[in-house]
PDB file of C-alpha atoms in Angstrom:
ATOM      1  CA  UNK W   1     -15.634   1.184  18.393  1.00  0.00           C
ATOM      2  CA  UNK W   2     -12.380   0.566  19.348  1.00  0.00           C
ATOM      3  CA  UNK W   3     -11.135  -3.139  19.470  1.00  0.00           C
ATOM      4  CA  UNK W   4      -8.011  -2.689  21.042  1.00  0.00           C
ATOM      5  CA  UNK W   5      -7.639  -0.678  24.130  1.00  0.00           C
ATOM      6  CA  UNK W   6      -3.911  -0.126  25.754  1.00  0.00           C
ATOM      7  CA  UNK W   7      -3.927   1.218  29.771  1.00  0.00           C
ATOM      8  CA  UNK W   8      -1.673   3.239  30.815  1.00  0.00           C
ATOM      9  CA  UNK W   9      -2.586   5.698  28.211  1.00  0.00           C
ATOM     10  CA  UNK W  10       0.262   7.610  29.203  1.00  0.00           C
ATOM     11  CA  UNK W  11       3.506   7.046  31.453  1.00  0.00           C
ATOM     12  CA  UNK W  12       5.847   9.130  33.122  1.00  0.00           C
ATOM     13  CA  UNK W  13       9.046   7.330  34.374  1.00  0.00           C
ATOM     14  CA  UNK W  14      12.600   8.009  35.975  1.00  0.00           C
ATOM     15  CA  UNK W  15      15.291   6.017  33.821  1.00  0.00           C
ATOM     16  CA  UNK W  16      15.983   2.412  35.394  1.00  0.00           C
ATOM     17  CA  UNK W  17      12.654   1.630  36.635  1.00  0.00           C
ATOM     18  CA  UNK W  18      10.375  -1.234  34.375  1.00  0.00           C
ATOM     19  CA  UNK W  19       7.067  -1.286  33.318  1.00  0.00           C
ATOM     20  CA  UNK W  20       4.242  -3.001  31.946  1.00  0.00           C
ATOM     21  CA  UNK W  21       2.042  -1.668  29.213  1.00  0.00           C
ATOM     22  CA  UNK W  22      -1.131  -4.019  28.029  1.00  0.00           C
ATOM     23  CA  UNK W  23      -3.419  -4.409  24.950  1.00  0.00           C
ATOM     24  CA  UNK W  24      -6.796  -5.666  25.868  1.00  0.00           C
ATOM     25  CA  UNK W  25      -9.390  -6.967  23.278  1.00  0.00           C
ATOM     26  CA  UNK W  26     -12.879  -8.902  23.602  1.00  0.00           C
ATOM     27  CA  UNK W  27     -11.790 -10.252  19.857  1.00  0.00           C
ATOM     28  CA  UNK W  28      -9.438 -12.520  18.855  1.00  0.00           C
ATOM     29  CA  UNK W  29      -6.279 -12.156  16.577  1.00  0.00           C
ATOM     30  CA  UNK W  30      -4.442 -14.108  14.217  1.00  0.00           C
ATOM     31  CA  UNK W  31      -1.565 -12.228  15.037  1.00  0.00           C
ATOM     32  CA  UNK W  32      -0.489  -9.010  17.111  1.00  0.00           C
ATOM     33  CA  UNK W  33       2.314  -6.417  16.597  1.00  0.00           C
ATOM     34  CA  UNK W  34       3.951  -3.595  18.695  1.00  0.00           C
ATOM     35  CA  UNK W  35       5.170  -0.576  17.417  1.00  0.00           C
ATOM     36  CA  UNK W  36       6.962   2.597  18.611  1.00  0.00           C
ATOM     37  CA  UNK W  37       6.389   5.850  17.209  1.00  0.00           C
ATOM     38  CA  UNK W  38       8.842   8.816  18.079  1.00  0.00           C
ATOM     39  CA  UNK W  39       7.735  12.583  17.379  1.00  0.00           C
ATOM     40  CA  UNK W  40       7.740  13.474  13.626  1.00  0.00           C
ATOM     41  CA  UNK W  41       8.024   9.785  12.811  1.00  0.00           C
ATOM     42  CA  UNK W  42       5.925   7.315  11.417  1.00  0.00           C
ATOM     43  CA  UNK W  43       5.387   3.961  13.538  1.00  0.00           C
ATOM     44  CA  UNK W  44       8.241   1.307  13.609  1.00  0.00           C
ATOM     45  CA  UNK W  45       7.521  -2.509  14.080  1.00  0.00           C
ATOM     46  CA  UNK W  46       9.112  -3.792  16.956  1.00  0.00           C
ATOM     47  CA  UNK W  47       7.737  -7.495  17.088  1.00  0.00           C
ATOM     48  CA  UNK W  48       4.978  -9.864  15.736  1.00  0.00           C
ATOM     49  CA  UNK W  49       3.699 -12.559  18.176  1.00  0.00           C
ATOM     50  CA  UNK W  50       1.722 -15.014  16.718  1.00  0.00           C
ATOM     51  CA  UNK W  51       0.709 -18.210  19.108  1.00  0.00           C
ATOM     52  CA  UNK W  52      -1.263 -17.894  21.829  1.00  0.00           C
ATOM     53  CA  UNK W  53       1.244 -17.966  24.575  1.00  0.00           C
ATOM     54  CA  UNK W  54       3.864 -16.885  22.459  1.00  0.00           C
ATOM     55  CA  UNK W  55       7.246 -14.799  24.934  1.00  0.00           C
ATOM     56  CA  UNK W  56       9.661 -13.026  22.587  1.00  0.00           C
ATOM     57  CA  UNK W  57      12.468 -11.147  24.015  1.00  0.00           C
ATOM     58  CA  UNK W  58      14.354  -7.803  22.157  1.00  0.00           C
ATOM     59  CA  UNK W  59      17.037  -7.084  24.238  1.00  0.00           C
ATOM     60  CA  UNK W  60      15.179  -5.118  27.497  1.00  0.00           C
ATOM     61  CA  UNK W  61      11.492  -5.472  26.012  1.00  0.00           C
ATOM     62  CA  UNK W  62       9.556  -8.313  26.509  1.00  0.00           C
ATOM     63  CA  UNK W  63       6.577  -9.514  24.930  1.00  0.00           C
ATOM     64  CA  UNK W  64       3.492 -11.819  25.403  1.00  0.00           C
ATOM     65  CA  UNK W  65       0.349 -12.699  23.355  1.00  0.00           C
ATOM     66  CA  UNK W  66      -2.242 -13.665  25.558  1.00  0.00           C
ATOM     67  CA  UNK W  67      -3.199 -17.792  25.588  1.00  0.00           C
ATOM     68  CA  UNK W  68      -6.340 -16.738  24.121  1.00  0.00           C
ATOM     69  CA  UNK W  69      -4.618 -14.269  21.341  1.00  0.00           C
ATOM     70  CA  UNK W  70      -6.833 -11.520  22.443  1.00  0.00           C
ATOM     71  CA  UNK W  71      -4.610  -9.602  24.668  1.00  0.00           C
ATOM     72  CA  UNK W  72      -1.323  -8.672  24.694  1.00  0.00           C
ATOM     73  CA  UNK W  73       1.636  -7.201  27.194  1.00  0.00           C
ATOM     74  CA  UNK W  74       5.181  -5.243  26.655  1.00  0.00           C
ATOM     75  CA  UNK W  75       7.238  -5.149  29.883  1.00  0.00           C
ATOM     76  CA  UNK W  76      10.355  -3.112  29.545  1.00  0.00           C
ATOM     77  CA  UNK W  77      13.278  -3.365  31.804  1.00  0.00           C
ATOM     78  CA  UNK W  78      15.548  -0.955  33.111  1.00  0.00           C
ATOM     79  CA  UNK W  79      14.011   1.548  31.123  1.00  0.00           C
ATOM     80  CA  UNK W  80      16.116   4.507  28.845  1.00  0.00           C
ATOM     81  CA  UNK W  81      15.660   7.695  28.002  1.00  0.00           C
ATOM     82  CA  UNK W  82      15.876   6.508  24.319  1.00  0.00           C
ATOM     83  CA  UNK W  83      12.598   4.203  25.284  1.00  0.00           C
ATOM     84  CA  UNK W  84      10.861   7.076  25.521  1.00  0.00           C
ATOM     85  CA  UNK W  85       8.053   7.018  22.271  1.00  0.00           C
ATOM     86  CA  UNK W  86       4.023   6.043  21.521  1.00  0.00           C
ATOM     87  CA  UNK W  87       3.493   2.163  22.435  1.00  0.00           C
ATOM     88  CA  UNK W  88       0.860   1.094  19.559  1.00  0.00           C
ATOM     89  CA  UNK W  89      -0.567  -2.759  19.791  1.00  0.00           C
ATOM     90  CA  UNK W  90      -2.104  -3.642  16.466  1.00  0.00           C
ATOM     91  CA  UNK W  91      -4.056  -6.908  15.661  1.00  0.00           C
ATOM     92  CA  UNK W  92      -4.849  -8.639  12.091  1.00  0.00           C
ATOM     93  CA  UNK W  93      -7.655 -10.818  11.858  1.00  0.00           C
ATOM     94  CA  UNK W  94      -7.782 -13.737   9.739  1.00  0.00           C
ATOM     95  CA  UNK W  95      -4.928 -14.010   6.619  1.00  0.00           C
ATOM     96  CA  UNK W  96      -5.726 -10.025   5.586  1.00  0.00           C
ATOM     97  CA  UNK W  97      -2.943  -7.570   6.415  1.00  0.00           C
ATOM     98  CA  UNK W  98      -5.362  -5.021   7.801  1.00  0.00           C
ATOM     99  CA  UNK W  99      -4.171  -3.884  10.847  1.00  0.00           C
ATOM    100  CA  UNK W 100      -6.459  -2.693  13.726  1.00  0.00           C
ATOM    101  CA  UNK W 101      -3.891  -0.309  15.565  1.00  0.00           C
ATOM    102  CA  UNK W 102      -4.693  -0.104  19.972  1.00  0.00           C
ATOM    103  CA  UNK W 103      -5.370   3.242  21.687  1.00  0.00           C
ATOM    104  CA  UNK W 104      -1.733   3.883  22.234  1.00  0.00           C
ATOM    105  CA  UNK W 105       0.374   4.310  25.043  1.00  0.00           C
ATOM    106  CA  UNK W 106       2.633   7.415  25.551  1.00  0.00           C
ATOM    107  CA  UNK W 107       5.740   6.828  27.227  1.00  0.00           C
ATOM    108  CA  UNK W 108       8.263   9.475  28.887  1.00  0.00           C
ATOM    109  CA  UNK W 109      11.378   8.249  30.517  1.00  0.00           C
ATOM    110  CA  UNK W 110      12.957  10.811  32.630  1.00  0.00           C
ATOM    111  CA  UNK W 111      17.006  11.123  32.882  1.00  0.00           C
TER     112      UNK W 111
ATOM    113  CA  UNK K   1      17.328   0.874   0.545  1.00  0.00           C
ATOM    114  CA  UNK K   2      14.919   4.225   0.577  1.00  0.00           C
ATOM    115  CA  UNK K   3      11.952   3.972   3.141  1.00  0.00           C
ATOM    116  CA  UNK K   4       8.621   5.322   2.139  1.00  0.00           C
ATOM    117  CA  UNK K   5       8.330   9.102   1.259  1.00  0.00           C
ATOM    118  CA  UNK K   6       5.878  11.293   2.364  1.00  0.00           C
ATOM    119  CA  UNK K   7       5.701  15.363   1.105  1.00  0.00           C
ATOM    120  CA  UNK K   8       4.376  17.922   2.359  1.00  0.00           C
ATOM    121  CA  UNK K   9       5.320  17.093   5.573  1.00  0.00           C
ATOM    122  CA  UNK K  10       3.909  20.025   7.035  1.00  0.00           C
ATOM    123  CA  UNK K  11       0.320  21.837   5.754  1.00  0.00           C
ATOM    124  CA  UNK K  12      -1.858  24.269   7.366  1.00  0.00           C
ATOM    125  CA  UNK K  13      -5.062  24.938   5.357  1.00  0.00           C
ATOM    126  CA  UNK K  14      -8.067  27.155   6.180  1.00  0.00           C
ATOM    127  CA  UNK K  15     -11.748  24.431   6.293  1.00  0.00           C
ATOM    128  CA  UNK K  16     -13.783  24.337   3.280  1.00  0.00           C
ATOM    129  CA  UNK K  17     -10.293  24.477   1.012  1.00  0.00           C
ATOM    130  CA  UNK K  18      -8.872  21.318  -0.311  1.00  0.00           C
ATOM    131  CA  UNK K  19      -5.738  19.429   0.047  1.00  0.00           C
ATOM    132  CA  UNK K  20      -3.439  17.211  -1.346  1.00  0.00           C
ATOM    133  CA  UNK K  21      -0.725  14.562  -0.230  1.00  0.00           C
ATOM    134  CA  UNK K  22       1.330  12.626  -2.080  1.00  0.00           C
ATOM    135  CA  UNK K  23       3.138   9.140  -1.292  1.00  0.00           C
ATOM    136  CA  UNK K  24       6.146   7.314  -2.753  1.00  0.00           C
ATOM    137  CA  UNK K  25       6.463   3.587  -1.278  1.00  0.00           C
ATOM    138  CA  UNK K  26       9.292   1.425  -1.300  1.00  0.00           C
ATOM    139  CA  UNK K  27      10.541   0.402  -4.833  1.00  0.00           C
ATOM    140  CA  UNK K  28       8.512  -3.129  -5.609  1.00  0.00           C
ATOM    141  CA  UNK K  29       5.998  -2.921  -3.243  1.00  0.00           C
ATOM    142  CA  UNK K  30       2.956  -3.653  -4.430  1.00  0.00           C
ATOM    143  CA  UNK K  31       0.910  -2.719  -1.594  1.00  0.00           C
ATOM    144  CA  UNK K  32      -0.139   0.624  -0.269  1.00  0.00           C
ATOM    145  CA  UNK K  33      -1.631   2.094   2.603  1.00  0.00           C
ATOM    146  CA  UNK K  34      -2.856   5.357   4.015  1.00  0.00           C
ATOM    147  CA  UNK K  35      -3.730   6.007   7.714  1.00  0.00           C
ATOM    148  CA  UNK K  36      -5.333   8.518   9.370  1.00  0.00           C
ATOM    149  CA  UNK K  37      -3.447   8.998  12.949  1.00  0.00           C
ATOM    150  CA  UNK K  38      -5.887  11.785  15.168  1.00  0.00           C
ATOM    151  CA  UNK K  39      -3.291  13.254  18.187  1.00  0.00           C
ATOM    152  CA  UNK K  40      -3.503  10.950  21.193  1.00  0.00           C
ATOM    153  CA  UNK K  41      -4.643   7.802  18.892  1.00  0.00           C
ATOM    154  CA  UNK K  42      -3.509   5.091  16.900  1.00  0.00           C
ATOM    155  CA  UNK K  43      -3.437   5.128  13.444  1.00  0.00           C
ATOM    156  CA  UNK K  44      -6.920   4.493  11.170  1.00  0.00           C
ATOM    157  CA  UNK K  45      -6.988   2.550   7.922  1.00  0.00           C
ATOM    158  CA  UNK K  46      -8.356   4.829   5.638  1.00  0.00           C
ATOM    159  CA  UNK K  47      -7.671   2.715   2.150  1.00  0.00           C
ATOM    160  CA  UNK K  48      -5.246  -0.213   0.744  1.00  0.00           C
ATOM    161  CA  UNK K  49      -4.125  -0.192  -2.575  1.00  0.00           C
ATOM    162  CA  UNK K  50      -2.884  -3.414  -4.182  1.00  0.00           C
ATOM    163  CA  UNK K  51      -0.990  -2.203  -7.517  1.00  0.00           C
ATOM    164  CA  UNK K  52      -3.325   0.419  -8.978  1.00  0.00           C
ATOM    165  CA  UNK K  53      -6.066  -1.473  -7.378  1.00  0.00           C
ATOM    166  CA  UNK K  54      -8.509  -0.642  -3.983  1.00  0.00           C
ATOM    167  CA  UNK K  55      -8.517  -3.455  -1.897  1.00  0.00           C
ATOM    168  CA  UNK K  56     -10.468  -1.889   1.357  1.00  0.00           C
ATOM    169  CA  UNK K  57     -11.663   1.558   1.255  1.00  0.00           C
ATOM    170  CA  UNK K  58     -14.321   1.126   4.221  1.00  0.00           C
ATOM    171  CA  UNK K  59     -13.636   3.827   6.336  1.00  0.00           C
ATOM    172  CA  UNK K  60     -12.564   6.491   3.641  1.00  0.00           C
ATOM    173  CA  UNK K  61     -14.867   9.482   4.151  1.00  0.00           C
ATOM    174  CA  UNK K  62     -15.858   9.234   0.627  1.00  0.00           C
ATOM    175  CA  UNK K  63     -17.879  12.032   0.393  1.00  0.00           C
ATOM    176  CA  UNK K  64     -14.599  14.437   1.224  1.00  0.00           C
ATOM    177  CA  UNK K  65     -11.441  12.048   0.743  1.00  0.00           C
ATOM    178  CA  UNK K  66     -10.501  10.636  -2.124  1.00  0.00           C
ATOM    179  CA  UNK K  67      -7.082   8.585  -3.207  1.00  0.00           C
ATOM    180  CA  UNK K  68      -5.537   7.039  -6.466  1.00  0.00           C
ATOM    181  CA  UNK K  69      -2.437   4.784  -7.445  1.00  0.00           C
ATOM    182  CA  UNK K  70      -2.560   5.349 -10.863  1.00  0.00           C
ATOM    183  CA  UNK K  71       0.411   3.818 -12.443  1.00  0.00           C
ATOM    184  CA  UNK K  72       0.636   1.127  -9.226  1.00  0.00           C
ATOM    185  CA  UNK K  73       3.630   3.426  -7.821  1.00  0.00           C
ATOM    186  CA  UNK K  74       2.803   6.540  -6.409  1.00  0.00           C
ATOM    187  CA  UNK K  75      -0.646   7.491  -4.559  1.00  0.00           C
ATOM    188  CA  UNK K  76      -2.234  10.829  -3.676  1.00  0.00           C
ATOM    189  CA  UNK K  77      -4.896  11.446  -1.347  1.00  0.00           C
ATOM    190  CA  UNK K  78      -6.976  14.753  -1.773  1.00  0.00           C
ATOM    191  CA  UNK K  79      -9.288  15.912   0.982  1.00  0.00           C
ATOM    192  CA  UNK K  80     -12.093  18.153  -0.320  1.00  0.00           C
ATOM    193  CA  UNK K  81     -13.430  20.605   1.017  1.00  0.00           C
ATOM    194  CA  UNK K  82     -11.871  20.026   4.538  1.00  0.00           C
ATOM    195  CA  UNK K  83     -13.442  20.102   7.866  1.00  0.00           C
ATOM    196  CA  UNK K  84     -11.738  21.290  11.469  1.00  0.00           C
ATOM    197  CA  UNK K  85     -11.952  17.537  12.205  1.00  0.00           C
ATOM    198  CA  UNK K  86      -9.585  16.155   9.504  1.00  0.00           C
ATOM    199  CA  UNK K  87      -6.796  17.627  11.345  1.00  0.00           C
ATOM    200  CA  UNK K  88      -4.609  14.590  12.083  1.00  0.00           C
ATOM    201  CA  UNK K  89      -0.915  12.781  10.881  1.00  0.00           C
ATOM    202  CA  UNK K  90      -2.043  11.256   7.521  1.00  0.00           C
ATOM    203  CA  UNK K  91       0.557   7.958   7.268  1.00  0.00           C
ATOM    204  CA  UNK K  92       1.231   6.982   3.942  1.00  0.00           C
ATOM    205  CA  UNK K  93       2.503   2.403   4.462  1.00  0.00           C
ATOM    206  CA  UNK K  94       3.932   0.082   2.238  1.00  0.00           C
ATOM    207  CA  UNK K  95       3.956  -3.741   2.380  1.00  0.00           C
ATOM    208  CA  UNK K  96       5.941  -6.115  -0.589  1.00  0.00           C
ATOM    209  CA  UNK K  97       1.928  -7.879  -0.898  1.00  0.00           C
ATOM    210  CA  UNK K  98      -1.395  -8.247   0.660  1.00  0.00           C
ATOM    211  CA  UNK K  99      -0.656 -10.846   2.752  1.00  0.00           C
ATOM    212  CA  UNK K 100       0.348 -10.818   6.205  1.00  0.00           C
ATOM    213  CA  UNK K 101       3.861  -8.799   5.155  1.00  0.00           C
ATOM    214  CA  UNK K 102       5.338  -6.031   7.696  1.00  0.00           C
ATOM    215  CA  UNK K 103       4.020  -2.618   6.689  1.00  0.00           C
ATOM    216  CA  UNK K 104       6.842   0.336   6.564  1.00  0.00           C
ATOM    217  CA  UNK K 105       5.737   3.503   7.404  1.00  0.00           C
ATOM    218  CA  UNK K 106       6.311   7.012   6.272  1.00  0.00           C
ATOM    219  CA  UNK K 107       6.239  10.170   8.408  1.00  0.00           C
ATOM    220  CA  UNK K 108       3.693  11.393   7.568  1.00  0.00           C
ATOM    221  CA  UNK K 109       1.664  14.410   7.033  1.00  0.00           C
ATOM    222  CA  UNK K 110       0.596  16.790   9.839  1.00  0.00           C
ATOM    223  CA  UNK K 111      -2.268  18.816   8.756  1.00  0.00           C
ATOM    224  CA  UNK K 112      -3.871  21.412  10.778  1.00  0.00           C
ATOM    225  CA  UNK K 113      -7.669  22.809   9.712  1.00  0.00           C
ATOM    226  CA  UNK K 114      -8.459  26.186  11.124  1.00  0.00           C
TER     227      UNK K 114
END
């Protein structure tokens, strides 16, 4: 069973457009992180939203945590070549550090 | 600072034989992870080490996999014998503790079963 599920599974994009990539769950997390994973590579945190509610801003991505901390959203601007990577969601629930990685979300930005 | 080191990074085996891979975390970090990352999904918690301890091994196949931290540095995990579905990325993590500490990932292991 798979807790977190992330639409679009996969993305193909000319450079300078945005998007919008979600991570849906029927559970509730303490706390939710997004990671990118380029080819070869192993994933690499990008943020950690914890309050329901919760914006955080990294230069063109933007990131919410749903008011009921069971979903999630990553909304890139103006998006690069160099964006191009797997999107992975992952949830902890309660004080452990297990994570519970999403279904992923393949990305392709087009020059 | 040196990330967390994965070898082979690369392994091809024929199912029914057995494999090994091997993990070096960041220095200090007493926590230790290995995924199991199938193409096209995220990665799977296999087991979590804290020191040369298991912490969660729920959804090790432990009939096949097995893993150890002997010394609370270093882990290996050994797949035997292997089956055409273990082919996957095996990620080898690191956190500084158990609690709710960012997890740095290696590159991983790309095995292919034929």
């Amino acid at each position: 069973t798979q807790l977190l599920e992330q639409s679009p599974q996969f993305l193909s994009i000319q450079e300078g457009e945005n998007l919008t990539v979600y991570c849906n769950s029927s559970s509730v997390f303490s706390s939710l992180q997004w990671y990118r994973q380029e080819p070869g590579e192993g994933p690499v945190l990008l943020v950690t939203v914890v309050t329901g509610g919760e914006v955080k801003k990294l230069k063109r991505l933007t990131f919410q945590f749903g008011d009921a901390r069971k979903d999630s959203s990553l909304h890139i601007t103006a998006a690069q070549p160099g964006d191009t990577g797997l999107y992975l969601c992952a949830g902890r629930r309660g004080a452990t550090n297990k994570l519970i990685f999403g279904t992923g979300t393949l990305l392709a930005v087009q020059p | 600072e040196a990330g967390v080191a994965q070898s082979p990074r690369y392994k091809i085996i024929e199912k029914r034989q057995s494999v090994a891979f091997w993990c070096n975390p960041i220095s200090g970090h007493a926590t230790l992870y290995w995924y199991q990352q199938i193409l096209g999904q995220g990665p799977k918690l296999l087991i979590q080490f804290q020191n040369n301890g298991v912490v969660d091994d729920s959804q090790l196949p432990k009939d096949r996999f097995s893993a150890e931290r002997l010394k609370g540095v270093d882990s290996t995990l050994k797949i035997q014998p292997a089956k055409l579905e273990d082919s996957a990325v095996y990620l080898c993590a690191s956190s500084s503790s158990s609690g709710q500490e960012t997890q740095y990932f290696g590159p991983g292991t790309r095995l292919l079963v034929l």
